[in-house]
């Protein structure tokens, strides 16, 4: 039996999430149901359902009398979330190194090579999408469905910030090199090396966290300038 096509609300959830990820709507901004309905040429009902879905993963907050707004994350909270993400990824890598099947090894290699093509093309947006495929391949190879669900959910929540990191100079090349070290460890069955390398790949501390915060500040200035230009 063929799989069912995604519901309209799920498609809208992905579309609104993309607006958040790309900065078209910013943290704290109100998401007007009627404006979104007009934009996507649908009724307000699937828009409301989509916003509830996004609220469930923390990308949107439903506030009394204000409706839905894009969630805001403090720098301290963001650091905490990346710390948890790093440990979830490390656990996925540790289990994947022990449990990965030949078919999953092939999928992981292919995902890594696809990232290489995007890196060579200097296409950060394409690289980010393929980077998600790379990490999803590791989650699946852990053969722990609960862990896979949790890692996927938090990865999705951090998507705007992980994507923004690629704007930092040379980060795409560094990310690809780190991917290569992770692949080598998993394929060699070295569970502790796989965990350590994935943790180091994801954790955002020290200079990397300072770079991310600086990138966020720069993005805010760009948005303010653009808003000023529209007045």
Backbone as numpy.savetxt, mean C-alpha at the origin, in Angstrom:
# Nx Ny Nz CAx CAy CAz Cx Cy Cz
-17.78 -23.22 -11.96 -18.63 -22.03 -11.96 -17.75 -20.80 -11.96
-18.07 -19.81 -12.81 -17.25 -18.62 -12.90 -17.43 -17.73 -11.69
-16.40 -16.98 -11.35 -16.47 -16.08 -10.21 -17.38 -14.90 -10.54
-17.99 -14.35 -9.49 -18.89 -13.22 -9.68 -18.08 -11.94 -9.90
-18.59 -11.05 -10.76 -17.90 -9.77 -10.94 -17.99 -8.96 -9.66
-17.04 -8.04 -9.41 -17.08 -7.24 -8.20 -18.33 -6.37 -8.14
-18.85 -6.18 -6.94 -20.01 -5.32 -6.76 -19.63 -3.89 -7.09
-20.65 -3.08 -7.42 -20.39 -1.68 -7.77 -19.75 -0.94 -6.61
-20.18 -1.24 -5.39 -19.62 -0.55 -4.23 -18.13 -0.89 -4.07
-17.75 -2.12 -4.40 -16.34 -2.52 -4.31 -15.52 -1.79 -5.36
-16.07 -1.64 -6.56 -15.38 -0.88 -7.61 -15.21 0.57 -7.19
-16.26 1.14 -6.59 -16.19 2.52 -6.12 -15.19 2.66 -4.98
-15.14 1.66 -4.10 -14.17 1.69 -3.00 -12.75 1.77 -3.55
-12.47 0.96 -4.58 -11.14 1.01 -5.20 -10.88 2.37 -5.84
-11.89 2.93 -6.49 -11.72 4.21 -7.18 -11.49 5.34 -6.18
-12.23 5.35 -5.08 -12.06 6.39 -4.06 -10.71 6.22 -3.36
-10.34 4.97 -3.11 -9.04 4.70 -2.51 -7.92 5.26 -3.39
-8.08 5.12 -4.69 -7.07 5.64 -5.62 -6.99 7.17 -5.51
-8.10 7.83 -5.32 -8.08 9.28 -5.13 -7.28 9.65 -3.88
-7.42 8.83 -2.84 -6.69 9.08 -1.59 -5.20 8.81 -1.79
-4.89 7.67 -2.42 -3.50 7.26 -2.61 -2.73 8.26 -3.45
-3.37 8.79 -4.48 -2.68 9.71 -5.39 -2.71 11.15 -4.90
-3.37 11.39 -3.77 -3.39 12.75 -3.24 -4.44 13.65 -3.83
-5.34 13.09 -4.64 -6.41 13.91 -5.20 -7.36 14.41 -4.11
-7.51 13.61 -3.07 -8.20 14.06 -1.86 -7.22 13.87 -0.70
-7.18 14.82 0.20 -6.13 14.85 1.22 -6.67 14.53 2.61
-5.79 14.14 3.55 -6.22 13.84 4.92 -7.01 14.99 5.52
-8.15 14.63 6.14 -9.02 15.63 6.74 -10.08 16.17 5.80
-9.96 15.88 4.51 -10.92 16.40 3.54 -12.23 15.61 3.63
-13.34 16.35 3.55 -14.66 15.71 3.59 -14.95 15.08 2.23
-15.50 13.87 2.26 -15.88 13.15 1.05 -17.40 13.25 0.90
-17.84 14.15 0.06 -19.25 14.38 -0.12 -19.88 13.28 -0.97
-20.90 12.64 -0.43 -21.53 11.51 -1.12 -22.10 11.93 -2.47
-22.78 13.07 -2.51 -23.42 13.49 -3.76 -22.37 13.85 -4.82
-21.30 14.51 -4.40 -20.23 14.85 -5.35 -19.61 13.59 -5.94
-19.38 12.59 -5.08 -18.80 11.33 -5.56 -19.78 10.60 -6.46
-21.05 10.64 -6.10 -22.07 9.99 -6.94 -22.11 10.64 -8.32
-22.04 11.96 -8.36 -22.04 12.67 -9.64 -20.77 12.35 -10.43
-19.66 12.30 -9.73 -18.37 12.04 -10.39 -18.35 10.68 -11.07
-18.87 9.67 -10.37 -18.82 8.31 -10.90 -20.13 7.87 -11.56
-21.07 8.80 -11.64 -22.34 8.57 -12.33 -23.10 7.37 -11.76
-23.27 7.40 -10.44 -24.01 6.35 -9.73 -24.93 7.03 -8.72
-25.75 6.22 -8.06 -26.57 6.75 -6.99 -25.73 6.87 -5.72
-26.30 7.47 -4.69 -25.54 7.66 -3.45 -25.40 6.36 -2.66
-26.28 5.39 -2.91 -26.24 4.16 -2.12 -24.93 3.39 -2.26
-24.45 3.08 -3.48 -23.17 2.38 -3.56 -21.99 3.23 -3.07
-22.11 4.57 -3.19 -21.06 5.45 -2.66 -21.00 5.31 -1.14
-22.16 5.31 -0.50 -22.21 5.17 0.96 -21.62 3.82 1.37
-21.95 2.76 0.64 -21.41 1.44 0.94 -19.88 1.41 0.78
-19.40 2.09 -0.27 -17.95 2.14 -0.53 -17.24 2.87 0.60
-17.81 3.96 1.08 -17.20 4.72 2.17 -17.16 3.90 3.46
-18.20 3.11 3.69 -18.22 2.24 4.87 -17.11 1.20 4.76
-16.90 0.66 3.55 -15.82 -0.31 3.33 -14.46 0.32 3.62
-14.27 1.55 3.16 -12.99 2.24 3.38 -12.81 2.60 4.86
-13.91 2.88 5.54 -13.83 3.15 6.98 -13.39 1.90 7.73
-13.82 0.73 7.24 -13.49 -0.53 7.90 -11.99 -0.82 7.88
-11.28 -0.29 6.87 -9.82 -0.51 6.80 -9.05 0.72 7.24
-9.77 1.74 7.76 -9.10 2.88 8.35 -8.70 4.00 7.41
-9.10 3.93 6.15 -8.71 4.97 5.21 -9.66 6.17 5.28
-10.85 5.94 5.81 -11.87 6.98 5.92 -12.43 6.92 7.34
-12.81 8.07 7.86 -13.48 8.13 9.15 -14.90 8.66 8.93
-15.88 8.01 9.57 -17.26 8.47 9.51 -17.52 9.28 10.78
-17.72 10.57 10.63 -17.87 11.46 11.79 -19.30 12.01 11.87
-19.83 12.11 13.10 -21.18 12.68 13.27 -21.26 14.09 12.70
-22.29 14.34 11.94 -22.59 15.65 11.36 -21.61 16.10 10.28
-20.49 15.40 10.12 -19.55 15.75 9.05 -19.55 14.71 7.93
-20.03 13.53 8.25 -20.00 12.47 7.26 -18.62 11.84 7.16
-18.25 11.44 5.95 -16.98 10.75 5.74 -15.87 11.75 5.45
-14.74 11.55 6.11 -13.55 12.37 5.84 -12.36 11.44 5.66
-11.37 11.88 4.90 -10.15 11.10 4.71 -9.40 11.05 6.03
-9.01 9.87 6.45 -8.35 9.70 7.75 -7.01 10.41 7.79
-6.68 10.95 8.95 -5.39 11.59 9.18 -4.57 10.72 10.12
-3.27 10.62 9.86 -2.39 9.81 10.70 -1.24 10.69 11.17
-0.98 10.71 12.48 0.15 11.47 13.01 1.45 10.74 12.65
2.57 11.45 12.71 3.85 10.83 12.39 4.18 9.71 13.36
3.82 9.88 14.65 4.08 8.82 15.63 3.27 7.58 15.31
1.99 7.79 14.98 1.12 6.66 14.65 1.62 5.96 13.39
2.07 6.75 12.42 2.58 6.19 11.18 3.80 5.31 11.44
4.68 5.77 12.30 5.87 5.00 12.64 5.48 3.68 13.30
4.49 3.73 14.20 4.01 2.52 14.86 3.44 1.53 13.85
2.69 2.03 12.89 2.09 1.15 11.89 3.15 0.49 11.03
4.18 1.23 10.67 5.26 0.63 9.89 6.03 -0.41 10.71
6.16 -0.19 12.01 6.81 -1.18 12.86 6.03 -2.51 12.84
4.71 -2.41 12.94 3.88 -3.62 12.90 3.94 -4.26 11.52
3.88 -3.43 10.47 3.96 -3.94 9.10 5.26 -4.71 8.88
6.36 -4.18 9.41 7.66 -4.83 9.25 7.67 -6.22 9.89
7.03 -6.33 11.06 7.01 -7.62 11.74 6.09 -8.61 11.02
4.95 -8.12 10.50 4.08 -9.01 9.73 4.78 -9.52 8.47
5.47 -8.62 7.79 6.20 -9.03 6.59 7.31 -10.01 6.94
8.00 -9.76 8.04 9.07 -10.67 8.47 8.52 -12.07 8.72
7.36 -12.14 9.37 6.73 -13.43 9.63 6.33 -14.12 8.33
5.80 -13.35 7.39 5.45 -13.92 6.08 6.69 -14.48 5.40
7.78 -13.73 5.42 9.01 -14.18 4.78 9.58 -15.43 5.43
9.52 -15.47 6.77 10.03 -16.64 7.49 9.26 -17.90 7.10
7.93 -17.80 7.07 7.11 -18.96 6.72 7.24 -19.31 5.24
7.31 -18.28 4.40 7.44 -18.53 2.96 8.72 -19.29 2.64
9.80 -18.98 3.32 11.07 -19.66 3.07 10.96 -21.15 3.39
10.07 -21.51 4.30 9.90 -22.92 4.68 8.84 -23.63 3.87
7.84 -22.85 3.36 6.65 -23.49 2.80 6.41 -23.23 1.33
7.17 -22.37 0.69 6.91 -21.98 -0.68 6.96 -23.18 -1.62
6.03 -23.26 -2.55 5.97 -24.35 -3.52 6.73 -23.94 -4.79
7.05 -24.92 -5.66 7.72 -24.57 -6.93 6.92 -23.55 -7.74
5.61 -23.69 -7.80 4.79 -22.74 -8.56 4.88 -21.34 -7.95
4.90 -21.28 -6.63 5.00 -19.99 -5.95 6.40 -19.38 -6.10
7.41 -20.24 -6.19 8.76 -19.74 -6.47 8.79 -19.04 -7.83
8.14 -19.65 -8.80 8.09 -19.06 -10.13 7.34 -17.73 -10.10
6.22 -17.69 -9.38 5.46 -16.45 -9.27 6.30 -15.35 -8.64
7.07 -15.69 -7.61 7.90 -14.70 -6.93 8.99 -14.17 -7.85
9.62 -15.07 -8.60 10.66 -14.63 -9.55 10.05 -13.70 -10.61
8.90 -14.09 -11.12 8.25 -13.28 -12.17 7.87 -11.90 -11.63
7.39 -11.85 -10.40 7.02 -10.57 -9.80 8.25 -9.69 -9.63
9.37 -10.29 -9.28 10.61 -9.54 -9.12 11.10 -8.99 -10.46
11.04 -9.80 -11.49 11.47 -9.36 -12.82 10.56 -8.26 -13.36
9.27 -8.33 -13.05 8.35 -7.29 -13.49 8.71 -5.96 -12.83
9.10 -5.99 -11.56 9.55 -4.78 -10.88 10.80 -4.22 -11.54
11.67 -5.11 -12.00 12.90 -4.66 -12.67 12.57 -3.87 -13.93
11.58 -4.33 -14.69 11.21 -3.64 -15.92 10.69 -2.24 -15.60
9.90 -2.11 -14.54 9.37 -0.79 -14.15 10.49 0.10 -13.64
11.43 -0.48 -12.91 12.58 0.30 -12.43 13.39 0.82 -13.59
13.65 -0.04 -14.58 14.44 0.37 -15.74 13.75 1.48 -16.53
12.42 1.47 -16.49 11.65 2.50 -17.20 11.47 3.76 -16.34
11.98 3.71 -15.11 11.85 4.83 -14.16 10.37 5.21 -13.97
9.51 4.19 -13.97 8.07 4.39 -13.82 7.68 4.05 -12.38
7.67 5.06 -11.50 7.42 4.82 -10.09 6.01 4.29 -9.82
5.01 4.82 -10.54 3.64 4.34 -10.32 3.49 2.89 -10.74
4.07 2.54 -11.88 4.03 1.15 -12.33 4.81 0.26 -11.36
5.94 0.75 -10.90 6.75 -0.03 -9.95 5.95 -0.30 -8.69
5.23 0.72 -8.21 4.49 0.52 -6.98 3.43 -0.57 -7.13
2.70 -0.55 -8.24 1.69 -1.57 -8.45 2.29 -2.97 -8.49
3.44 -3.10 -9.15 4.11 -4.40 -9.24 4.74 -4.78 -7.90
5.16 -3.78 -7.15 5.68 -4.03 -5.81 4.62 -4.68 -4.93
3.37 -4.24 -5.09 2.28 -4.87 -4.35 2.14 -6.35 -4.73
2.28 -6.65 -6.01 2.21 -8.04 -6.47 3.34 -8.86 -5.85
4.51 -8.26 -5.77 5.67 -8.95 -5.19 5.40 -9.33 -3.73
4.93 -8.36 -2.96 4.67 -8.64 -1.55 3.50 -9.61 -1.39
2.49 -9.51 -2.25 1.36 -10.44 -2.18 1.81 -11.87 -2.43
2.79 -12.04 -3.31 3.31 -13.38 -3.60 3.96 -13.99 -2.35
4.62 -13.15 -1.57 5.24 -13.64 -0.33 4.19 -13.96 0.71
3.17 -13.10 0.82 2.09 -13.38 1.78 1.44 -14.73 1.47
1.14 -14.96 0.19 0.47 -16.20 -0.21 1.35 -17.41 0.08
2.67 -17.25 -0.14 3.59 -18.38 0.06 3.80 -18.72 1.53
3.31 -17.87 2.44 3.41 -18.20 3.87 2.47 -19.34 4.24
1.43 -19.56 3.41 0.42 -20.60 3.65 -0.20 -20.46 5.04
-0.41 -19.19 5.43 -1.13 -18.90 6.67 -2.15 -17.83 6.29
-3.39 -18.25 6.08 -4.40 -17.35 5.52 -4.71 -16.18 6.45
-4.69 -16.42 7.76 -4.96 -15.31 8.68 -3.85 -14.27 8.60
-2.61 -14.73 8.59 -1.47 -13.81 8.46 -1.55 -13.06 7.14
-1.89 -13.76 6.08 -2.01 -13.12 4.76 -3.07 -12.02 4.79
-4.21 -12.29 5.43 -5.27 -11.29 5.52 -4.81 -10.05 6.29
-4.15 -10.27 7.43 -3.71 -9.15 8.25 -2.64 -8.32 7.55
-1.69 -8.99 6.91 -0.64 -8.28 6.19 -1.21 -7.49 5.02
-2.14 -8.08 4.32 -2.76 -7.40 3.17 -3.54 -6.17 3.62
-4.27 -6.29 4.71 -5.07 -5.17 5.22 -4.19 -4.00 5.62
-3.11 -4.27 6.37 -2.25 -3.18 6.81 -1.45 -2.62 5.64
-1.03 -3.48 4.74 -0.34 -3.01 3.53 -1.24 -2.02 2.78
-2.49 -2.38 2.65 -3.44 -1.50 1.96 -3.60 -0.18 2.69
-3.65 -0.23 4.03 -3.81 0.99 4.83 -2.60 1.91 4.67
-1.43 1.34 4.51 -0.20 2.13 4.39 0.14 2.47 2.93
-0.73 2.07 2.02 -0.44 2.24 0.59 -0.04 3.67 0.22
-0.76 4.71 0.68 -0.35 6.06 0.26 1.06 6.42 0.69
1.48 5.91 1.86 2.77 6.28 2.41 3.90 5.43 1.82
3.61 4.16 1.56 4.62 3.31 0.90 4.85 3.81 -0.52
3.78 4.24 -1.15 3.91 4.76 -2.51 4.71 6.07 -2.52
4.46 6.91 -1.53 5.15 8.19 -1.45 6.65 8.02 -1.26
7.06 6.96 -0.58 8.49 6.72 -0.36 9.26 6.63 -1.67
8.60 6.18 -2.72 9.28 6.01 -4.00 9.67 7.35 -4.62
9.15 8.45 -4.07 9.54 9.76 -4.55 10.92 10.17 -4.03
11.36 9.50 -2.95 12.68 9.80 -2.40 13.75 9.33 -3.38
14.77 10.15 -3.58 15.79 9.85 -4.58 16.42 8.47 -4.35
16.51 7.71 -5.41 17.14 6.38 -5.46 16.37 5.31 -4.69
15.20 5.64 -4.14 14.48 4.65 -3.36 14.01 3.49 -4.21
13.62 3.74 -5.45 13.14 2.65 -6.30 14.26 1.63 -6.55
15.47 2.11 -6.81 16.61 1.22 -7.02 16.92 0.45 -5.74
16.91 1.16 -4.62 17.19 0.51 -3.34 16.14 -0.55 -3.02
14.87 -0.21 -3.28 13.78 -1.15 -3.05 13.98 -2.42 -3.88
14.33 -2.23 -5.15 14.52 -3.39 -6.02 15.67 -4.27 -5.53
16.76 -3.65 -5.11 17.91 -4.41 -4.59 17.51 -5.19 -3.34
16.72 -4.56 -2.49 16.25 -5.24 -1.28 15.33 -6.41 -1.63
14.50 -6.23 -2.65 13.66 -7.33 -3.14 14.54 -8.52 -3.55
15.61 -8.23 -4.26 16.49 -9.30 -4.73 17.07 -10.10 -3.58
17.47 -9.41 -2.51 18.02 -10.10 -1.34 16.95 -10.96 -0.67
15.72 -10.48 -0.65 14.61 -11.25 -0.08 14.34 -12.50 -0.90
14.30 -12.35 -2.21 14.07 -13.50 -3.10 15.15 -14.55 -2.88
16.40 -14.13 -2.84 17.51 -15.07 -2.64 17.33 -15.86 -1.35
16.95 -15.17 -0.27 16.81 -15.85 1.02 15.64 -16.83 1.01
14.52 -16.43 0.43 13.35 -17.31 0.40 13.63 -18.54 -0.46
14.21 -18.33 -1.63 14.47 -19.46 -2.52 15.54 -20.40 -1.95
16.42 -19.86 -1.11 17.44 -20.69 -0.46 16.89 -21.40 0.77
15.66 -21.08 1.15 15.06 -21.70 2.33 15.61 -21.17 3.64
16.24 -19.99 3.60 16.83 -19.39 4.79 15.77 -18.50 5.46
15.04 -19.08 6.38 13.90 -18.38 6.96 14.30 -17.16 7.78
15.38 -17.25 8.53 15.78 -16.11 9.35 16.31 -14.96 8.51
17.04 -15.28 7.45 17.53 -14.22 6.55 16.35 -13.56 5.84
15.38 -14.37 5.42 14.20 -13.82 4.75 13.46 -12.87 5.67
13.28 -13.27 6.94 12.59 -12.42 7.91 13.36 -11.13 8.15
14.65 -11.25 8.34 15.48 -10.08 8.62 15.48 -9.10 7.45
15.60 -9.62 6.23 15.66 -8.75 5.06 14.33 -8.07 4.79
13.23 -8.78 5.00 11.92 -8.15 4.81 11.66 -7.09 5.89
12.06 -7.39 7.11 11.89 -6.40 8.18 12.66 -5.12 7.84
13.89 -5.28 7.40 14.70 -4.12 7.04 14.15 -3.37 5.83
13.52 -4.12 4.93 12.95 -3.51 3.72 11.76 -2.63 4.05
10.97 -3.03 5.04 9.71 -2.34 5.32 9.84 -1.28 6.42
10.66 -1.54 7.42 10.72 -0.64 8.57 11.14 0.76 8.13
10.52 1.75 8.72 10.82 3.15 8.37 11.31 3.83 9.64
12.62 3.92 9.79 13.23 4.52 10.96 14.35 5.46 10.54
14.79 6.27 11.50 15.96 7.11 11.25 15.82 7.98 10.03
16.82 7.91 9.16 16.85 8.76 7.98 15.67 8.47 7.06
15.28 7.22 6.94 14.18 6.88 6.04 12.87 7.49 6.53
12.66 7.49 7.85 11.45 8.10 8.37 11.50 9.62 8.18
12.67 10.21 8.39 12.83 11.65 8.16 12.56 11.99 6.71
13.02 11.15 5.80 12.76 11.37 4.38 11.27 11.30 4.07
10.58 10.34 4.68 9.14 10.20 4.45 8.39 11.42 4.97
8.73 11.86 6.18 8.07 13.03 6.74 8.34 14.27 5.88
9.58 14.40 5.39 9.92 15.53 4.52 9.11 15.46 3.22
8.92 14.26 2.70 8.13 14.10 1.48 6.67 14.47 1.72
6.15 14.10 2.88 4.78 14.47 3.23 4.64 15.99 3.32
5.63 16.63 3.94 5.59 18.09 4.05 5.65 18.75 2.68
6.49 18.20 1.81 6.60 18.75 0.46 5.28 18.59 -0.29
4.65 17.43 -0.12 3.37 17.18 -0.78 2.31 18.17 -0.29
2.32 18.44 1.02 1.37 19.41 1.57 1.58 20.79 0.96
2.85 21.19 0.81 3.13 22.50 0.23 2.67 22.57 -1.22
2.87 21.48 -1.96 2.43 21.44 -3.35 0.91 21.57 -3.44
0.19 20.89 -2.53 -1.27 20.96 -2.54 -1.75 22.37 -2.17
-1.10 22.98 -1.18 -1.48 24.34 -0.78 -1.25 25.31 -1.93
-0.11 25.15 -2.65 0.19 26.03 -3.76 -0.84 25.85 -4.87
-1.20 24.59 -5.12 -2.19 24.32 -6.17 -3.55 24.89 -5.78
-3.91 24.78 -4.51 -5.19 25.33 -4.05 -5.19 26.84 -4.16
-4.04 27.46 -3.84 -3.93 28.90 -3.95 -4.05 29.38 -5.39
-3.51 28.57 -6.30 -3.57 28.93 -7.71 -4.97 28.84 -8.28
-5.83 28.04 -7.63 -7.20 27.90 -8.13 -8.12 28.99 -7.60
-7.64 29.74 -6.59 -8.49 30.80 -6.01 -8.58 32.01 -6.96
